[in-house]
């Protein structure tokens, strides 16, 4: 279209404004001079992007003659579609005007770009925006011309068919390769597992290892398939003019992702080196502390503020503190630590720990109190609530007690702190533990005889020490009988020997009482006895009781 046909009058200097108005009207055909919306509404209109044949041409950010950016885009699209539908060379050109740049096709106006259509934040210039729009419009012209060419469409269809055939072949090859690799890998793993089975005892289960390997190979297989189909889709879309932009974007996205990943790895190397240096320093400090606490535990080094049995838990606490400090120092240098996703995950993990680990924190605090207050120690024989046994492990969260009867009890540390603990090993002389038992004998049996028989039974029991001498205490005078408690000290400190010593002591008590003709069964009365249950004075020192030397 010739501009002279649109301007039949001669343009003088006073008529320049009218000529510019007509040029703006050319960029917005079909009623550019229609009733315009209010000025404030036009000023508030958002920007809009001109898209032709699935390609971004330009972004219009301002209103012209009261026409919003969205209306400018819509009218320009209609104008360009009409121009491309007509015959001709469809040559794209730019013509500077007083108010901006006029974009033309075959010397006919298509739309106008103004300085207000540039984005200052991106440092765009009027000339750069116009050239970019012209280049994009030329791509549209080429694409539309190609879309009308039957030979080009047939050629693209042939390439798509060939690419589809190659994809099917590649999928078949991948499936066969996957089966072959799986069989070979399973045979190799089976041979290695057999070599790791000394004496016929397998250290690893073949089923578990095979399941892990098969799952990893399946993940790799599907990743390869997805990559092949992704590239096939990108190639197919690039063969047709209208979808070529989508194909280029798919391919560009993949290449861009790989490029960003590689650049991210390269950029993260200095930070990773810093993290490695921090971790090495932490390991060095932990190694130094380990040597120090090991010597304290073995007695090679003696310090007043730390006892040998507390050296090991103190070493663990020191190691935890060092690793926590290391994590805090390394956090800013971890790749992605400054991203919102990383921060969100950190907040979520912290919230989960704070909400779900309250009981764990309480158990850990109870364990530290038990360890450093030295309520109980490893190897001591204790009674906690109704549980009795030897402490075999004192952990941060729980304490393990072995009863000697084939049972091992795991007691939460909070339970131990909330109950009374009887320690039978703390007050003994040297190794061993306190052994006690209780019997009830009627009032008609001399108490001196009962005490002497209990001491004799203790002295007969292997493992019971003669020094300190066993003692008998009358702990209660009940309605029908007094209660006697025998207390002695035994040498063994392991759970099973203690149970065996206690069994032998009970057996000897029965033997001694049977030998002396004293029944252990305690009396209960339903009425007053015919005779008073008294012990005559001449029977106070019935054997094995002995009168005092005086």
Short mmCIF file of C-alpha atoms in Angstrom, two decimals:
data_model
loop_
_atom_site.label_atom_id
_atom_site.label_comp_id
_atom_site.label_asym_id
_atom_site.label_seq_id
_atom_site.Cartn_x
_atom_site.Cartn_y
_atom_site.Cartn_z
CA UNK A 1 0.00 0.00 0.00
CA UNK A 2 1.30 3.42 -0.97
CA UNK A 3 1.33 6.15 1.66
CA UNK A 4 0.53 8.73 -1.02
CA UNK A 5 -2.86 7.15 -1.45
CA UNK A 6 -3.54 7.70 2.20
CA UNK A 7 -2.36 11.34 2.13
CA UNK A 8 -3.95 12.97 -0.92
CA UNK A 9 -3.17 16.47 0.35
CA UNK A 10 0.19 18.14 0.56
CA UNK A 11 1.60 18.22 4.08
CA UNK A 12 2.80 21.60 5.18
CA UNK A 13 4.55 22.44 8.43
CA UNK A 14 1.32 23.55 10.18
CA UNK A 15 -0.27 20.26 9.14
CA UNK A 16 2.50 18.04 10.65
CA UNK A 17 0.41 17.18 13.69
CA UNK A 18 -2.45 16.03 11.48
CA UNK A 19 -0.08 13.83 9.45
CA UNK A 20 1.27 12.18 12.63
CA UNK A 21 -2.28 11.54 13.79
CA UNK A 22 -3.04 9.80 10.49
CA UNK A 23 0.12 7.67 10.92
CA UNK A 24 -1.08 6.58 14.34
CA UNK A 25 -4.41 5.74 12.78
CA UNK A 26 -2.64 3.53 10.24
CA UNK A 27 -1.16 1.46 13.04
CA UNK A 28 -4.65 0.99 14.47
CA UNK A 29 -6.96 0.34 11.52
CA UNK A 30 -10.69 -0.12 11.68
CA UNK A 31 -11.75 2.92 13.57
CA UNK A 32 -8.71 4.46 15.19
CA UNK A 33 -10.66 7.70 15.52
CA UNK A 34 -13.58 6.06 17.30
CA UNK A 35 -14.68 7.38 20.62
CA UNK A 36 -11.72 7.09 23.00
CA UNK A 37 -12.01 6.03 26.62
CA UNK A 38 -11.34 8.54 29.38
CA UNK A 39 -7.77 9.70 29.75
CA UNK A 40 -7.34 8.33 33.28
CA UNK A 41 -8.61 4.88 32.23
CA UNK A 42 -6.23 4.83 29.26
CA UNK A 43 -3.32 5.80 31.47
CA UNK A 44 -4.12 2.98 33.83
CA UNK A 45 -4.32 0.34 31.05
CA UNK A 46 -1.76 -2.48 31.36
CA UNK A 47 0.85 -3.33 28.78
CA UNK A 48 0.17 -5.95 26.09
CA UNK A 49 2.35 -8.06 23.82
CA UNK A 50 1.79 -8.31 20.07
CA UNK A 51 1.93 -12.01 19.11
CA UNK A 52 1.76 -13.02 15.44
CA UNK A 53 1.96 -16.62 14.30
CA UNK A 54 2.93 -17.72 17.82
CA UNK A 55 5.87 -15.27 17.92
CA UNK A 56 6.35 -12.24 20.17
CA UNK A 57 6.78 -9.13 18.01
CA UNK A 58 6.79 -6.25 20.48
CA UNK A 59 5.37 -5.18 23.83
CA UNK A 60 3.25 -2.04 23.76
CA UNK A 61 3.22 -0.24 27.11
CA UNK A 62 1.30 2.98 26.54
CA UNK A 63 -1.91 4.29 25.02
CA UNK A 64 -1.98 6.39 21.86
CA UNK A 65 -4.75 8.86 21.02
CA UNK A 66 -6.77 7.38 23.88
CA UNK A 67 -6.41 3.81 22.52
CA UNK A 68 -5.14 1.41 25.19
CA UNK A 69 -2.15 -0.85 24.65
CA UNK A 70 -4.41 -3.90 24.44
CA UNK A 71 -6.53 -2.28 21.68
CA UNK A 72 -3.38 -1.25 19.84
CA UNK A 73 -2.19 -4.85 19.91
CA UNK A 74 -5.52 -6.22 18.74
CA UNK A 75 -5.82 -3.78 15.85
CA UNK A 76 -2.20 -4.21 14.83
CA UNK A 77 -2.67 -7.99 14.72
CA UNK A 78 -5.68 -7.62 12.43
CA UNK A 79 -3.72 -5.24 10.19
CA UNK A 80 -0.69 -7.56 9.93
CA UNK A 81 -2.88 -10.60 9.23
CA UNK A 82 -4.48 -8.71 6.34
CA UNK A 83 -1.08 -7.68 4.97
CA UNK A 84 0.30 -11.21 5.15
CA UNK A 85 -2.81 -12.57 3.46
CA UNK A 86 -2.19 -10.32 0.44
CA UNK A 87 0.37 -11.16 -2.20
CA UNK A 88 3.72 -9.44 -2.45
CA UNK A 89 7.27 -9.67 -1.21
CA UNK A 90 6.22 -8.78 2.34
CA UNK A 91 9.39 -6.79 2.92
CA UNK A 92 9.65 -5.43 6.46
CA UNK A 93 11.00 -1.91 6.89
CA UNK A 94 11.28 0.78 9.57
CA UNK A 95 10.47 4.46 9.05
CA UNK A 96 11.41 7.04 11.72
CA UNK A 97 8.72 9.61 12.45
CA UNK A 98 8.49 12.45 14.90
CA UNK A 99 6.67 10.43 17.56
CA UNK A 100 8.55 7.14 17.19
CA UNK A 101 9.15 4.46 14.56
CA UNK A 102 6.68 3.18 12.00
CA UNK A 103 6.93 -0.56 11.26
CA UNK A 104 5.88 -1.35 7.66
CA UNK A 105 5.29 -4.35 5.43
CA UNK A 106 5.76 -3.62 1.74
CA UNK A 107 5.92 0.11 2.57
CA UNK A 108 2.46 -0.08 4.19
CA UNK A 109 2.10 0.86 7.87
CA UNK A 110 1.59 -2.01 10.26
CA UNK A 111 1.96 -0.42 13.70
CA UNK A 112 3.85 2.33 15.49
CA UNK A 113 6.35 2.12 18.31
CA UNK A 114 6.73 5.11 20.60
CA UNK A 115 9.48 5.92 23.13
CA UNK A 116 7.02 5.09 25.90
CA UNK A 117 6.91 1.48 24.64
CA UNK A 118 10.51 0.93 25.75
CA UNK A 119 11.36 -0.50 29.18
CA UNK A 120 13.89 1.73 30.97
CA UNK A 121 14.53 -0.93 33.62
CA UNK A 122 15.93 -3.19 30.87
CA UNK A 123 17.89 -0.27 29.34
CA UNK A 124 15.95 -0.59 26.09
CA UNK A 125 16.33 2.04 23.36
CA UNK A 126 13.88 3.06 20.66
CA UNK A 127 16.18 1.87 17.90
CA UNK A 128 16.85 -1.50 19.61
CA UNK A 129 13.16 -2.19 20.22
CA UNK A 130 12.28 -1.30 16.62
CA UNK A 131 15.02 -3.52 15.16
CA UNK A 132 14.00 -6.40 17.38
CA UNK A 133 10.35 -6.03 16.31
CA UNK A 134 11.36 -5.91 12.64
CA UNK A 135 13.49 -9.06 13.00
CA UNK A 136 10.62 -10.89 14.70
CA UNK A 137 8.21 -9.73 12.00
CA UNK A 138 10.58 -11.01 9.29
CA UNK A 139 10.55 -14.42 11.02
CA UNK A 140 6.75 -14.31 10.91
CA UNK A 141 6.83 -13.51 7.18
CA UNK A 142 9.20 -16.41 6.53
CA UNK A 143 7.13 -18.77 8.65
CA UNK A 144 3.84 -17.86 6.96
CA UNK A 145 5.42 -18.24 3.52
CA UNK A 146 6.75 -21.66 4.53
CA UNK A 147 3.37 -22.67 5.97
CA UNK A 148 1.81 -22.09 2.52
CA UNK A 149 4.44 -24.20 0.75
CA UNK A 150 3.20 -27.75 0.22
CA UNK A 151 6.67 -29.09 -0.47
CA UNK A 152 7.93 -27.70 2.79
CA UNK A 153 5.04 -29.26 4.69
CA UNK A 154 5.62 -32.64 3.02
CA UNK A 155 9.34 -32.42 3.73
CA UNK A 156 8.61 -31.63 7.40
CA UNK A 157 6.20 -34.57 7.54
CA UNK A 158 8.93 -36.84 6.18
CA UNK A 159 11.39 -35.66 8.82
CA UNK A 160 8.76 -36.26 11.51
CA UNK A 161 8.12 -39.80 10.24
CA UNK A 162 11.85 -40.53 10.19
CA UNK A 163 12.30 -39.10 13.70
CA UNK A 164 9.37 -41.21 14.95
CA UNK A 165 10.88 -44.34 13.43
CA UNK A 166 14.26 -43.59 15.02
CA UNK A 167 12.53 -42.99 18.36
CA UNK A 168 10.80 -46.38 18.20
CA UNK A 169 14.09 -48.08 17.32
CA UNK A 170 15.83 -46.28 20.19
CA UNK A 171 13.10 -47.33 22.62
CA UNK A 172 13.40 -50.96 21.47
CA UNK A 173 17.20 -50.86 21.83
CA UNK A 174 16.91 -49.33 25.31
CA UNK A 175 14.47 -52.05 26.39
CA UNK A 176 16.77 -54.83 25.16
CA UNK A 177 19.83 -53.16 26.66
CA UNK A 178 18.06 -52.76 29.98
CA UNK A 179 17.20 -56.47 30.16
CA UNK A 180 20.73 -57.51 29.23
CA UNK A 181 22.37 -55.12 31.69
CA UNK A 182 20.03 -56.21 34.50
CA UNK A 183 20.84 -59.90 33.96
CA UNK A 184 24.58 -59.23 33.86
CA UNK A 185 24.45 -56.99 36.92
CA UNK A 186 22.45 -59.55 38.93
CA UNK A 187 24.93 -62.31 38.03
CA UNK A 188 27.83 -60.12 39.09
CA UNK A 189 26.12 -59.16 42.35
CA UNK A 190 25.29 -62.79 43.11
CA UNK A 191 28.95 -63.75 42.70
CA UNK A 192 30.08 -60.91 44.94
CA UNK A 193 27.54 -61.76 47.63
CA UNK A 194 28.76 -65.35 47.64
CA UNK A 195 32.34 -64.13 48.18
CA UNK A 196 31.09 -62.04 51.11
CA UNK A 197 29.58 -65.12 52.81
CA UNK A 198 32.33 -66.65 54.96
CA UNK A 199 31.36 -70.00 56.43
CA UNK A 200 28.09 -70.00 54.55
CA UNK A 201 26.75 -67.01 56.53
CA UNK A 202 25.62 -64.28 54.17
CA UNK A 203 26.55 -60.74 55.25
CA UNK A 204 24.13 -59.30 52.67
CA UNK A 205 20.78 -60.59 51.48
CA UNK A 206 20.74 -61.15 47.75
CA UNK A 207 17.07 -60.19 47.49
CA UNK A 208 17.60 -56.76 49.04
CA UNK A 209 20.67 -55.94 46.96
CA UNK A 210 18.98 -57.12 43.76
CA UNK A 211 15.87 -55.05 44.49
CA UNK A 212 17.98 -51.90 44.96
CA UNK A 213 19.99 -52.48 41.78
CA UNK A 214 16.87 -53.22 39.71
CA UNK A 215 15.15 -50.10 41.00
CA UNK A 216 18.14 -47.90 40.19
CA UNK A 217 18.35 -49.34 36.69
CA UNK A 218 14.64 -48.78 36.13
CA UNK A 219 14.98 -45.16 37.19
CA UNK A 220 17.88 -44.75 34.76
CA UNK A 221 15.90 -46.47 32.01
CA UNK A 222 12.88 -44.21 32.40
CA UNK A 223 15.09 -41.13 32.58
CA UNK A 224 16.65 -42.09 29.23
CA UNK A 225 13.21 -42.72 27.73
CA UNK A 226 11.90 -39.36 28.91
CA UNK A 227 14.96 -37.63 27.48
CA UNK A 228 14.52 -39.34 24.11
CA UNK A 229 10.81 -38.46 23.95
CA UNK A 230 11.56 -34.90 25.04
CA UNK A 231 14.07 -34.46 22.21
CA UNK A 232 11.69 -36.13 19.75
CA UNK A 233 8.89 -33.73 20.68
CA UNK A 234 11.23 -30.75 20.40
CA UNK A 235 12.40 -31.90 16.96
CA UNK A 236 8.85 -32.50 15.71
CA UNK A 237 7.65 -29.08 16.85
CA UNK A 238 10.60 -27.38 15.11
CA UNK A 239 9.64 -28.89 11.74
CA UNK A 240 6.45 -26.85 11.36
CA UNK A 241 6.39 -23.06 11.14
CA UNK A 242 3.62 -22.42 13.63
CA UNK A 243 5.01 -24.70 16.38
CA UNK A 244 8.68 -23.99 15.67
CA UNK A 245 8.85 -21.50 18.51
CA UNK A 246 7.60 -24.12 20.96
CA UNK A 247 10.21 -26.60 19.80
CA UNK A 248 12.96 -24.02 20.12
CA UNK A 249 11.77 -23.16 23.59
CA UNK A 250 11.74 -26.82 24.62
CA UNK A 251 15.24 -27.36 23.30
CA UNK A 252 16.42 -24.08 24.77
CA UNK A 253 14.92 -24.95 28.14
CA UNK A 254 16.79 -28.28 28.25
CA UNK A 255 20.07 -26.78 27.11
CA UNK A 256 19.58 -23.84 29.45
CA UNK A 257 18.91 -26.18 32.37
CA UNK A 258 22.07 -28.16 31.63
CA UNK A 259 24.05 -24.96 31.22
CA UNK A 260 22.71 -23.54 34.48
CA UNK A 261 23.51 -26.79 36.27
CA UNK A 262 27.08 -26.87 34.96
CA UNK A 263 27.61 -23.20 35.71
CA UNK A 264 26.13 -23.72 39.17
CA UNK A 265 28.58 -26.56 39.80
CA UNK A 266 31.49 -24.41 38.66
CA UNK A 267 30.33 -21.45 40.74
CA UNK A 268 29.83 -23.69 43.79
CA UNK A 269 33.38 -25.10 43.74
CA UNK A 270 34.91 -22.26 45.86
CA UNK A 271 32.08 -22.50 48.39
CA UNK A 272 32.35 -26.29 48.50
CA UNK A 273 36.09 -25.93 49.10
CA UNK A 274 35.30 -23.64 52.04
CA UNK A 275 32.82 -26.19 53.41
CA UNK A 276 35.42 -28.95 53.02
CA UNK A 277 37.98 -26.86 54.92
CA UNK A 278 35.50 -26.24 57.76
CA UNK A 279 34.66 -29.97 57.95
CA UNK A 280 38.36 -30.94 58.01
CA UNK A 281 39.00 -28.50 60.85
CA UNK A 282 36.03 -29.94 62.73
CA UNK A 283 37.31 -33.50 62.26
CA UNK A 284 40.76 -32.44 63.47
CA UNK A 285 39.26 -30.87 66.60
CA UNK A 286 37.15 -33.98 67.26
CA UNK A 287 40.24 -36.18 66.85
CA UNK A 288 42.18 -34.09 69.38
CA UNK A 289 39.30 -34.23 71.87
CA UNK A 290 38.92 -37.98 71.34
CA UNK A 291 42.55 -38.58 72.27
CA UNK A 292 42.22 -36.36 75.35
CA UNK A 293 39.03 -37.98 76.65
CA UNK A 294 40.37 -41.48 75.93
CA UNK A 295 43.39 -40.79 78.16
CA UNK A 296 41.13 -39.36 80.84
CA UNK A 297 38.95 -42.48 80.76
CA UNK A 298 41.97 -44.81 80.98
CA UNK A 299 43.47 -42.78 83.84
CA UNK A 300 46.54 -41.56 81.96
CA UNK A 301 45.37 -37.98 82.46
CA UNK A 302 43.67 -36.82 85.65
CA UNK A 303 41.69 -33.60 85.79
CA UNK A 304 39.67 -32.35 88.71
CA UNK A 305 36.62 -31.30 86.71
CA UNK A 306 36.09 -34.60 84.91
CA UNK A 307 35.93 -38.13 86.28
CA UNK A 308 36.99 -41.11 84.14
CA UNK A 309 33.49 -42.62 83.84
CA UNK A 310 32.15 -39.31 82.49
CA UNK A 311 34.85 -38.94 79.83
CA UNK A 312 33.02 -40.92 77.14
CA UNK A 313 29.65 -39.10 77.33
CA UNK A 314 31.47 -35.77 77.53
CA UNK A 315 33.35 -36.68 74.36
CA UNK A 316 30.08 -37.43 72.56
CA UNK A 317 28.55 -34.15 73.71
CA UNK A 318 31.62 -32.24 72.59
CA UNK A 319 31.49 -33.92 69.18
CA UNK A 320 27.80 -33.02 68.78
CA UNK A 321 28.52 -29.40 69.73
CA UNK A 322 31.39 -29.19 67.23
CA UNK A 323 29.28 -30.65 64.41
CA UNK A 324 26.43 -28.26 65.16
CA UNK A 325 28.87 -25.34 65.06
CA UNK A 326 30.30 -26.73 61.82
CA UNK A 327 26.82 -26.91 60.28
CA UNK A 328 26.09 -23.32 61.31
CA UNK A 329 29.38 -22.12 59.80
CA UNK A 330 28.96 -24.14 56.60
CA UNK A 331 25.31 -23.27 55.98
CA UNK A 332 25.93 -19.96 54.08
CA UNK A 333 28.38 -21.74 51.74
CA UNK A 334 26.10 -24.63 50.81
CA UNK A 335 24.84 -24.47 47.19
CA UNK A 336 21.32 -23.10 47.10
CA UNK A 337 21.28 -22.03 50.74
CA UNK A 338 20.17 -18.52 49.77
CA UNK A 339 17.23 -19.69 47.66
CA UNK A 340 13.67 -19.49 48.91
CA UNK A 341 13.19 -23.24 48.39
CA UNK A 342 16.18 -24.07 50.62
CA UNK A 343 14.96 -21.65 53.27
CA UNK A 344 11.45 -23.09 53.09
CA UNK A 345 12.74 -26.64 53.57
CA UNK A 346 14.88 -25.47 56.51
CA UNK A 347 11.87 -23.83 58.15
CA UNK A 348 9.75 -26.94 57.59
CA UNK A 349 12.41 -29.25 59.06
CA UNK A 350 12.84 -26.93 62.05
CA UNK A 351 9.08 -26.86 62.62
CA UNK A 352 8.86 -30.67 62.41
CA UNK A 353 11.70 -31.07 64.90
CA UNK A 354 10.25 -28.51 67.31
CA UNK A 355 6.77 -30.05 67.21
CA UNK A 356 7.57 -33.76 66.98
CA UNK A 357 10.79 -34.01 68.98
CA UNK A 358 9.65 -32.48 72.27
CA UNK A 359 9.59 -35.90 73.95
CA UNK A 360 13.02 -36.74 72.53
CA UNK A 361 14.43 -33.51 73.95
CA UNK A 362 12.93 -34.38 77.33
CA UNK A 363 14.42 -37.87 77.23
CA UNK A 364 17.80 -36.47 76.22
CA UNK A 365 17.72 -33.95 79.08
CA UNK A 366 16.83 -36.75 81.50
CA UNK A 367 19.72 -38.84 80.15
CA UNK A 368 22.19 -36.02 80.66
CA UNK A 369 20.93 -35.53 84.22
CA UNK A 370 21.38 -39.25 84.94
CA UNK A 371 24.85 -39.30 83.46
CA UNK A 372 26.26 -36.21 85.11
CA UNK A 373 24.41 -36.53 88.44
CA UNK A 374 25.70 -40.12 88.56
CA UNK A 375 22.44 -41.53 89.88
CA UNK A 376 23.31 -44.87 88.33
CA UNK A 377 26.35 -46.22 86.53
CA UNK A 378 27.05 -49.00 84.10
CA UNK A 379 27.54 -52.31 85.96
CA UNK A 380 25.58 -51.34 89.07
CA UNK A 381 22.71 -53.45 90.36
CA UNK A 382 19.63 -51.28 90.83
CA UNK A 383 15.90 -51.46 91.39
CA UNK A 384 13.74 -48.94 89.51
CA UNK A 385 10.02 -49.10 90.27
CA UNK A 386 9.22 -52.83 89.98
CA UNK A 387 12.22 -53.51 87.69
CA UNK A 388 15.46 -54.92 89.11
CA UNK A 389 18.71 -55.79 87.38
CA UNK A 390 22.21 -54.76 86.34
CA UNK A 391 22.73 -51.60 84.30
CA UNK A 392 24.38 -52.67 81.03
CA UNK A 393 24.05 -49.41 79.08
CA UNK A 394 23.31 -45.83 80.08
CA UNK A 395 22.29 -43.90 76.97
CA UNK A 396 21.07 -40.42 76.27
CA UNK A 397 17.47 -41.47 75.62
CA UNK A 398 17.10 -44.80 77.45
CA UNK A 399 18.82 -47.12 79.92
CA UNK A 400 19.12 -50.87 79.40
CA UNK A 401 18.85 -53.14 82.45
CA UNK A 402 19.47 -56.90 82.35
CA UNK A 403 17.59 -58.95 84.94
CA UNK A 404 19.66 -62.12 84.77
CA UNK A 405 16.59 -64.21 83.91
CA UNK A 406 16.99 -63.88 80.17
CA UNK A 407 15.36 -60.43 80.07
CA UNK A 408 16.74 -57.09 79.01
CA UNK A 409 14.63 -54.07 79.92
CA UNK A 410 14.80 -50.74 78.11
CA UNK A 411 13.70 -47.98 80.48
CA UNK A 412 13.13 -44.38 79.31
CA UNK A 413 15.34 -41.99 81.24
CA UNK A 414 12.34 -39.85 82.17
CA UNK A 415 10.83 -42.93 83.90
CA UNK A 416 14.00 -43.41 85.93
CA UNK A 417 14.03 -39.81 87.13
CA UNK A 418 10.35 -39.95 88.11
CA UNK A 419 10.78 -43.06 90.31
CA UNK A 420 12.82 -43.98 93.37
CA UNK A 421 15.99 -45.84 92.41
CA UNK A 422 17.49 -48.40 94.77
CA UNK A 423 21.18 -48.89 94.13
CA UNK A 424 22.58 -52.11 95.57
CA UNK A 425 26.14 -51.52 94.34
CA UNK A 426 26.94 -47.96 95.39
CA UNK A 427 27.62 -48.56 99.13
CA UNK A 428 29.55 -51.84 98.92
CA UNK A 429 33.23 -52.27 99.65
CA UNK A 430 35.00 -53.04 96.38
CA UNK A 431 33.29 -54.87 93.53
CA UNK A 432 29.97 -56.62 93.94
CA UNK A 433 26.56 -55.68 95.23
CA UNK A 434 24.26 -55.84 98.22
CA UNK A 435 22.10 -58.97 98.43
CA UNK A 436 19.02 -59.06 100.65
CA UNK A 437 15.98 -61.21 101.23
CA UNK A 438 13.04 -61.16 103.64
CA UNK A 439 11.40 -63.97 105.64
CA UNK A 440 8.56 -64.02 108.18
CA UNK A 441 8.66 -66.42 111.17
CA UNK A 442 6.09 -66.82 113.96
CA UNK A 443 6.51 -65.25 117.37
CA UNK A 444 6.92 -68.69 119.00
CA UNK A 445 10.37 -69.02 117.39
CA UNK A 446 13.19 -67.21 119.24
CA UNK A 447 14.36 -64.23 117.23
CA UNK A 448 17.96 -64.93 118.21
CA UNK A 449 17.66 -68.39 116.67
CA UNK A 450 16.15 -66.94 113.47
CA UNK A 451 18.95 -64.40 113.10
CA UNK A 452 21.60 -67.05 113.70
CA UNK A 453 20.03 -69.39 111.12
CA UNK A 454 19.85 -66.64 108.50
CA UNK A 455 23.51 -65.74 109.05
CA UNK A 456 24.46 -69.43 108.85
CA UNK A 457 22.58 -69.78 105.53
CA UNK A 458 24.38 -66.73 104.15
CA UNK A 459 27.78 -68.09 105.20
CA UNK A 460 27.01 -71.39 103.40
CA UNK A 461 26.22 -69.59 100.12
CA UNK A 462 29.11 -69.42 97.61
CA UNK A 463 29.82 -65.85 96.51
CA UNK A 464 28.65 -64.18 99.73
CA UNK A 465 31.49 -62.35 101.45
CA UNK A 466 32.39 -63.05 105.07
CA UNK A 467 33.60 -59.49 105.44
CA UNK A 468 31.49 -57.48 105.83
CA UNK A 469 29.57 -59.99 107.95
CA UNK A 470 25.94 -60.69 106.96
CA UNK A 471 23.44 -58.86 109.11
CA UNK A 472 19.81 -59.49 110.02
CA UNK A 473 17.33 -56.70 110.70
CA UNK A 474 13.85 -57.01 112.18
CA UNK A 475 12.06 -54.56 109.94
CA UNK A 476 8.49 -55.06 111.20
CA UNK A 477 6.46 -56.61 114.00
CA UNK A 478 3.29 -57.66 112.27
CA UNK A 479 0.15 -59.11 113.84
CA UNK A 480 1.15 -62.75 113.39
CA UNK A 481 4.90 -62.70 112.85
CA UNK A 482 8.00 -60.48 112.81
CA UNK A 483 9.70 -59.74 109.46
CA UNK A 484 13.42 -60.46 109.17
CA UNK A 485 15.63 -59.04 106.41
CA UNK A 486 18.99 -60.63 105.69
CA UNK A 487 21.52 -58.22 104.16
CA UNK A 488 24.88 -59.37 102.85
CA UNK A 489 27.42 -58.53 100.16
CA UNK A 490 28.18 -60.73 97.15
CA UNK A 491 31.13 -60.59 94.81
CA UNK A 492 29.59 -61.15 91.34
CA UNK A 493 28.57 -58.09 89.39
CA UNK A 494 27.04 -59.77 86.34
CA UNK A 495 23.25 -60.27 86.18
CA UNK A 496 23.18 -64.07 85.90
CA UNK A 497 25.63 -64.78 88.78
CA UNK A 498 23.57 -62.50 91.01
CA UNK A 499 20.41 -64.43 90.20
CA UNK A 500 22.29 -67.68 90.89
CA UNK A 501 23.64 -66.40 94.23
CA UNK A 502 20.14 -65.31 95.29
CA UNK A 503 18.77 -68.75 94.36
CA UNK A 504 21.51 -70.49 96.35
CA UNK A 505 20.84 -68.23 99.34
CA UNK A 506 17.14 -69.08 99.35
CA UNK A 507 17.95 -72.78 99.07
CA UNK A 508 20.37 -72.60 102.02
CA UNK A 509 17.80 -70.73 104.13
CA UNK A 510 15.31 -73.54 103.58
CA UNK A 511 17.93 -76.20 104.37
CA UNK A 512 19.07 -74.53 107.60
CA UNK A 513 15.51 -73.96 108.84
CA UNK A 514 14.53 -77.56 108.03
CA UNK A 515 17.63 -78.84 109.81
CA UNK A 516 16.75 -76.86 112.94
CA UNK A 517 13.10 -77.90 112.85
CA UNK A 518 11.75 -74.40 112.27
CA UNK A 519 8.94 -73.96 109.75
CA UNK A 520 9.15 -70.93 107.46
CA UNK A 521 5.41 -70.85 106.82
CA UNK A 522 4.05 -67.93 108.83
CA UNK A 523 0.96 -68.47 111.03
CA UNK A 524 -2.40 -66.77 110.55
CA UNK A 525 -5.08 -67.03 113.25
CA UNK A 526 -8.85 -67.08 113.02
CA UNK A 527 -9.18 -67.02 116.80
CA UNK A 528 -7.16 -66.86 120.00
CA UNK A 529 -4.74 -69.81 120.34
CA UNK A 530 -5.19 -72.29 123.18
CA UNK A 531 -1.80 -71.36 124.53
CA UNK A 532 0.06 -68.08 124.25
CA UNK A 533 2.73 -68.03 121.61
CA UNK A 534 5.64 -67.14 123.86
CA UNK A 535 9.29 -68.18 123.92
CA UNK A 536 10.47 -69.41 127.35
CA UNK A 537 13.62 -67.80 128.65
CA UNK A 538 15.54 -71.09 128.67
CA UNK A 539 14.90 -71.37 124.92
CA UNK A 540 16.13 -67.88 123.97
CA UNK A 541 19.50 -69.19 122.81
CA UNK A 542 18.33 -72.29 120.97
CA UNK A 543 21.10 -73.40 118.55
CA UNK A 544 22.56 -72.11 116.48
CA UNK A 545 22.06 -68.97 118.61
CA UNK A 546 24.84 -68.42 121.16
CA UNK A 547 24.51 -66.55 124.47
CA UNK A 548 26.68 -63.49 124.92
CA UNK A 549 30.16 -64.10 126.33
CA UNK A 550 29.33 -62.16 129.50
#
